[in-house]
Tab-separated table of C-alpha atoms and ligand atoms in Angstrom:
chain	number	residue	atom	x	y	z
A	1	MET	CA	169.317	115.991	16.911
A	2	GLY	CA	167.823	118.009	19.792
A	3	LYS	CA	170.037	118.119	22.823
A	4	ASP	CA	168.405	118.496	26.199
A	5	VAL	CA	169.105	118.762	29.910
A	6	ILE	CA	167.235	116.166	31.973
A	7	ILE	CA	166.773	116.927	35.669
A	8	ALA	CA	167.115	113.849	37.895
A	9	CYS	CA	164.180	114.270	40.299
A	10	ASP	CA	165.577	112.024	43.011
A	11	PHE	CA	162.963	113.015	45.568
A	12	ALA	CA	161.140	110.818	48.047
A	13	SER	CA	157.594	111.953	47.267
A	14	ALA	CA	155.360	113.481	44.598
A	15	GLU	CA	154.717	116.429	46.893
A	16	GLU	CA	158.416	117.249	47.137
A	17	THR	CA	158.837	116.816	43.386
A	18	ILE	CA	155.953	119.121	42.496
A	19	ARG	CA	157.139	121.724	45.009
A	20	PHE	CA	160.538	121.622	43.304
A	21	LEU	CA	159.119	121.810	39.763
A	22	ASP	CA	156.763	124.666	40.677
A	23	LYS	CA	159.866	126.861	40.929
A	24	PHE	CA	160.396	126.402	37.186
A	25	ASN	CA	157.075	127.943	36.170
A	26	LYS	CA	158.511	131.401	36.655
A	27	ILE	CA	161.895	130.636	35.154
A	28	GLN	CA	161.331	132.667	31.980
A	29	ASP	CA	161.771	135.876	33.964
A	30	GLU	CA	165.311	134.824	34.847
A	31	ILE	CA	166.514	133.801	31.404
A	32	VAL	CA	166.018	136.787	29.166
A	33	SER	CA	169.709	136.444	28.263
A	34	CYS	CA	169.419	132.992	26.673
A	35	ASP	CA	166.460	133.136	24.306
A	36	HIS	CA	168.404	130.912	21.878
A	37	ILE	CA	167.498	127.967	24.072
A	38	SER	CA	164.660	126.392	22.179
A	39	LEU	CA	163.207	123.998	24.724
A	40	SER	CA	160.261	124.912	26.871
A	41	ILE	CA	162.401	125.990	29.747
A	42	SER	CA	159.629	126.231	32.296
A	43	ARG	CA	158.760	122.560	31.740
A	44	PRO	CA	162.104	120.766	31.931
A	45	TYR	CA	162.614	117.165	30.838
A	46	VAL	CA	162.653	115.162	34.082
A	47	LYS	CA	164.010	111.798	35.136
A	48	ILE	CA	162.019	109.692	37.578
A	49	GLY	CA	164.077	107.046	39.311
A	50	MET	CA	163.334	104.034	41.434
A	51	GLU	CA	162.926	105.906	44.719
A	52	LEU	CA	160.104	108.150	43.517
A	53	PHE	CA	158.449	105.540	41.293
A	54	TYR	CA	158.391	102.915	44.044
A	55	ALA	CA	157.002	105.478	46.481
A	56	GLU	CA	154.318	106.955	44.246
A	57	GLY	CA	153.635	104.393	41.510
A	58	PRO	CA	152.512	105.209	37.949
A	59	GLN	CA	150.452	108.193	39.102
A	60	ILE	CA	153.617	110.294	39.321
A	61	ILE	CA	154.156	109.795	35.587
A	62	LYS	CA	150.582	110.815	34.783
A	63	THR	CA	150.960	113.887	36.989
A	64	LEU	CA	154.207	115.026	35.354
A	65	LYS	CA	152.989	114.349	31.808
A	66	ALA	CA	149.797	116.300	32.540
A	67	ARG	CA	151.967	119.214	33.675
A	68	GLY	CA	153.772	119.173	30.321
A	69	HIS	CA	157.061	117.500	31.257
A	70	LYS	CA	158.832	114.904	29.174
A	71	VAL	CA	159.610	111.913	31.404
A	72	PHE	CA	162.598	109.575	31.404
A	73	LEU	CA	161.635	106.612	33.601
A	74	ASP	CA	164.947	105.338	34.959
A	75	LEU	CA	164.146	101.888	36.351
A	76	LYS	CA	167.127	100.074	34.769
A	77	LEU	CA	165.384	96.740	34.154
A	78	HIS	CA	167.613	93.647	34.347
A	79	ASP	CA	165.947	90.211	34.436
A	80	ILE	CA	165.215	87.258	32.166
A	81	PRO	CA	163.946	88.303	28.703
A	82	ASN	CA	160.352	87.155	29.254
A	83	THR	CA	159.981	89.130	32.491
A	84	VAL	CA	161.578	92.226	30.984
A	85	LYS	CA	159.337	92.044	27.902
A	86	LYS	CA	156.150	91.826	29.977
A	87	SER	CA	157.279	94.596	32.323
A	88	MET	CA	158.154	96.836	29.383
A	89	MET	CA	154.662	96.304	27.950
A	90	VAL	CA	153.318	97.831	31.147
A	91	LEU	CA	155.777	100.753	31.111
A	92	GLY	CA	155.201	101.425	27.388
A	93	ALA	CA	151.517	102.090	28.032
A	94	TYR	CA	152.324	104.836	30.579
A	95	GLY	CA	153.355	107.299	27.860
A	96	VAL	CA	156.905	107.820	29.097
A	97	ASP	CA	159.371	109.424	26.673
A	98	MET	CA	162.398	107.344	27.612
A	99	VAL	CA	163.007	104.171	29.599
A	100	ASN	CA	166.026	101.939	30.172
A	101	VAL	CA	167.515	98.521	30.859
A	102	HIS	CA	170.939	97.303	31.957
A	103	ALA	CA	173.022	96.281	28.926
A	104	ALA	CA	174.562	93.631	31.191
A	105	GLY	CA	171.338	91.647	30.653
A	106	GLY	CA	172.539	90.813	27.133
A	107	ILE	CA	171.237	91.221	23.583
A	108	GLU	CA	168.324	88.794	23.913
A	109	MET	CA	167.041	90.621	26.975
A	110	MET	CA	167.384	94.006	25.256
A	111	LYS	CA	165.521	92.766	22.161
A	112	ALA	CA	162.736	91.476	24.401
A	113	ALA	CA	162.627	94.851	26.176
A	114	LYS	CA	162.214	96.689	22.878
A	115	GLU	CA	159.510	94.300	21.709
A	116	GLY	CA	157.560	94.672	24.946
A	117	LEU	CA	157.936	98.453	25.006
A	118	MET	CA	156.659	98.854	21.451
A	119	LEU	CA	153.715	96.552	22.147
A	120	GLY	CA	152.864	98.570	25.248
A	121	ALA	CA	153.180	101.881	23.388
A	122	ALA	CA	151.358	100.654	20.254
A	123	ARG	CA	148.507	103.127	20.677
A	124	LEU	CA	150.766	106.130	21.257
A	125	ALA	CA	151.828	108.446	18.432
A	126	ASP	CA	155.169	109.302	20.096
A	127	LYS	CA	157.084	106.104	20.691
A	128	PRO	CA	159.309	106.023	23.795
A	129	LYS	CA	163.053	105.762	23.397
A	130	LEU	CA	164.743	102.718	24.873
A	131	ILE	CA	168.312	103.030	26.075
A	132	ALA	CA	170.714	100.758	27.941
A	133	VAL	CA	172.913	101.500	30.942
A	134	THR	CA	176.511	100.544	30.087
A	135	GLN	CA	178.394	100.887	33.365
A	136	LEU	CA	177.076	102.997	36.213
A	137	THR	CA	178.957	106.254	36.478
A	138	SER	CA	179.606	105.347	40.114
A	139	THR	CA	181.618	102.316	38.952
A	140	ASP	CA	185.269	102.807	38.112
A	141	GLU	CA	187.753	100.449	36.522
A	142	GLU	CA	189.149	99.280	39.860
A	143	THR	CA	185.669	98.279	41.095
A	144	MET	CA	185.023	96.505	37.803
A	145	HIS	CA	188.278	94.558	38.028
A	146	LYS	CA	188.318	93.781	41.754
A	147	GLU	CA	184.636	93.299	42.581
A	148	LEU	CA	182.967	92.329	39.319
A	149	LEU	CA	185.933	90.343	37.943
A	150	ILE	CA	185.594	92.010	34.556
A	151	ASP	CA	189.241	92.308	33.567
A	152	LYS	CA	188.907	94.253	30.290
A	153	PRO	CA	189.476	98.020	30.285
A	154	LEU	CA	186.349	100.019	31.212
A	155	ALA	CA	186.242	101.800	27.835
A	156	GLU	CA	186.248	98.484	25.985
A	157	VAL	CA	183.431	97.070	28.123
A	158	VAL	CA	181.330	100.199	27.647
A	159	ARG	CA	181.927	100.133	23.873
A	160	GLN	CA	180.916	96.460	23.624
A	161	TYR	CA	177.775	97.028	25.722
A	162	ALA	CA	176.865	99.952	23.430
A	163	LEU	CA	177.399	97.818	20.317
A	164	ASN	CA	175.201	95.120	21.891
A	165	ALA	CA	172.479	97.694	22.572
A	166	LYS	CA	172.655	98.882	18.972
A	167	ALA	CA	172.500	95.284	17.701
A	168	ALA	CA	169.355	94.775	19.807
A	169	GLY	CA	167.709	97.786	18.135
A	170	LEU	CA	167.915	100.214	21.065
A	171	ASP	CA	168.079	103.981	20.559
A	172	GLY	CA	171.183	104.605	22.611
A	173	VAL	CA	172.917	104.199	25.937
A	174	VAL	CA	173.339	105.765	29.327
A	175	CYS	CA	177.066	106.252	29.773
A	176	SER	CA	179.631	108.585	31.233
A	177	ALA	CA	180.274	111.672	29.117
A	178	HIS	CA	183.874	110.445	29.049
A	179	GLU	CA	182.719	107.639	26.746
A	180	ALA	CA	180.295	109.608	24.538
A	181	ALA	CA	182.747	110.358	21.715
A	182	ASP	CA	183.955	106.761	21.502
A	183	ILE	CA	180.389	105.446	21.446
A	184	HIS	CA	179.403	107.809	18.627
A	185	LYS	CA	182.507	106.719	16.731
A	186	TYR	CA	181.573	103.034	16.942
A	187	CYS	CA	177.749	103.209	16.981
A	188	GLY	CA	177.094	106.281	14.825
A	189	ASP	CA	176.114	109.889	15.482
A	190	ASP	CA	172.400	109.119	15.676
A	191	PHE	CA	172.903	106.562	18.487
A	192	LEU	CA	171.991	108.502	21.616
A	193	THR	CA	174.384	109.092	24.490
A	194	VAL	CA	172.574	110.051	27.688
A	195	THR	CA	175.138	111.101	30.243
A	196	PRO	CA	174.756	111.401	34.022
A	197	GLY	CA	177.701	112.212	36.277
A	198	ILE	CA	177.434	115.912	35.362
A	199	ARG	CA	178.584	118.620	37.734
A	200	LEU	CA	178.664	122.396	37.419
A	201	ALA	CA	182.188	123.668	37.998
A	202	GLY	CA	183.016	123.731	41.707
A	203	ASP	CA	180.255	121.319	42.785
A	204	SER	CA	181.126	118.197	44.770
A	205	ALA	CA	181.275	114.920	42.811
A	206	GLY	CA	179.605	113.056	45.720
A	207	ASP	CA	179.463	109.329	44.963
A	208	GLN	CA	180.069	109.809	41.222
A	209	ARG	CA	183.543	108.737	40.125
A	210	ARG	CA	183.602	110.016	36.529
A	211	VAL	CA	182.164	113.543	36.332
A	212	MET	CA	182.146	116.267	33.672
A	213	THR	CA	180.733	119.805	33.319
A	214	PRO	CA	177.811	120.537	30.924
A	215	ALA	CA	180.139	122.556	28.656
A	216	ALA	CA	182.644	119.696	28.439
A	217	ALA	CA	179.808	117.208	27.829
A	218	LYS	CA	178.697	119.354	24.898
A	219	GLU	CA	182.248	119.321	23.512
A	220	VAL	CA	182.418	115.531	23.558
A	221	GLY	CA	179.026	115.186	21.842
A	222	SER	CA	176.636	114.014	24.594
A	223	ASP	CA	173.037	114.100	23.359
A	224	TYR	CA	171.355	114.482	26.754
A	225	ILE	CA	172.897	115.339	30.099
A	226	VAL	CA	171.240	114.063	33.264
A	227	VAL	CA	171.803	116.453	36.146
A	228	GLY	CA	170.680	115.747	39.698
A	229	ARG	CA	172.363	117.293	42.696
A	230	SER	CA	174.038	120.138	40.777
A	231	ILE	CA	170.474	121.445	40.229
A	232	THR	CA	168.305	119.887	42.949
A	233	GLY	CA	170.825	120.593	45.711
A	234	GLU	CA	171.089	124.306	44.903
A	235	ALA	CA	169.336	127.091	46.786
A	236	LYS	CA	168.386	128.486	43.356
A	237	PRO	CA	167.795	125.400	41.200
A	238	THR	CA	166.312	127.394	38.314
A	239	GLY	CA	169.565	129.339	38.025
A	240	ALA	CA	171.629	126.129	38.004
A	241	TYR	CA	169.300	124.589	35.396
A	242	THR	CA	169.550	127.679	33.205
A	243	LYS	CA	173.347	127.576	33.459
A	244	CYS	CA	173.307	123.886	32.395
A	245	CYS	CA	171.088	124.754	29.392
A	246	GLU	CA	173.253	127.722	28.391
A	247	ASP	CA	176.423	125.662	28.603
A	248	PHE	CA	175.060	122.507	26.947
A	249	ILE	CA	172.422	123.419	24.365
A	250	ASP	CA	173.422	125.136	21.087
B	1	C5P	O1	172.874	113.798	41.558
B	1	C5P	P1	173.510	113.245	40.320
B	1	C5P	O2	173.677	114.287	39.215
B	1	C5P	O3	174.778	112.468	40.578
B	1	C5P	O4	172.429	112.198	39.765
B	1	C5P	C1	172.665	111.363	38.663
B	1	C5P	C2	171.420	110.602	38.341
B	1	C5P	O5	171.691	109.747	37.229
B	1	C5P	C3	170.941	109.698	39.464
B	1	C5P	O6	169.515	109.714	39.413
B	1	C5P	C4	171.453	108.313	39.101
B	1	C5P	O7	170.599	107.290	39.536
B	1	C5P	C5	171.451	108.391	37.561
B	1	C5P	N1	172.406	107.508	36.867
B	1	C5P	C6	173.760	107.552	37.083
B	1	C5P	N2	174.608	106.707	36.398
B	1	C5P	C7	174.112	105.864	35.505
B	1	C5P	C8	172.741	105.805	35.265
B	1	C5P	C9	171.896	106.663	35.967
B	1	C5P	O8	174.224	108.350	37.874
B	1	C5P	N3	174.935	105.102	34.780
């Protein structure tokens, strides 16, 4: 299965996003040393979150797809099944490569999401992947116990949410890299683990509570790493991205 590094484009506008991604057009010059990396390195896989999508609307997806990027639309839907199904029909027609829901919405909601997404993407040759957020990587066990009143251990909750996502027919989950090995053990190697909370060695964790380096994420079997500030916050983001690819991709 192809591993990839997904850059979290948590920018406020399309203009800022394009300015950032323009830097990657010339990246090939900087990476002569890692020609084993098979992905089109000048057109990284990008994640569009709520901030940018709400600011720019669907046009941002069209723009990025037209520029040759794969797009993970990270809107984390969580509502009643009927609403999620109808919303997913809309998102499926955009031609995104990956989209997600909160597993906390339950199996019925996730099944409805999948149904809606496939209906929306019916005309597309490449079907989008649907994954479920288990627990946010900013949530730790103490928060879960004290604020959310979920008294089971975090690992057990994440595992159950992943099993629910699999039962609903989803392709995988968003989880911490700390849980990737356990999820593959219980849900199978072909069940995708998409892992944010990634930091290059020495970078600040910020608001993330459970972080890991790209090299360690590779060791534990993550399928995709989602990297935001360790790339976007760097003076030389192309260098940080290249380092992530070198450390994570075979
Ligand atoms: O800057 P940083 O690398 O922490 O960004 C992580 C990205 O992954 C953010 O866009 C955040 O919304 C997203 N994310 C996350 N934890 C999840 C799901 C998504 O951090 N469980």
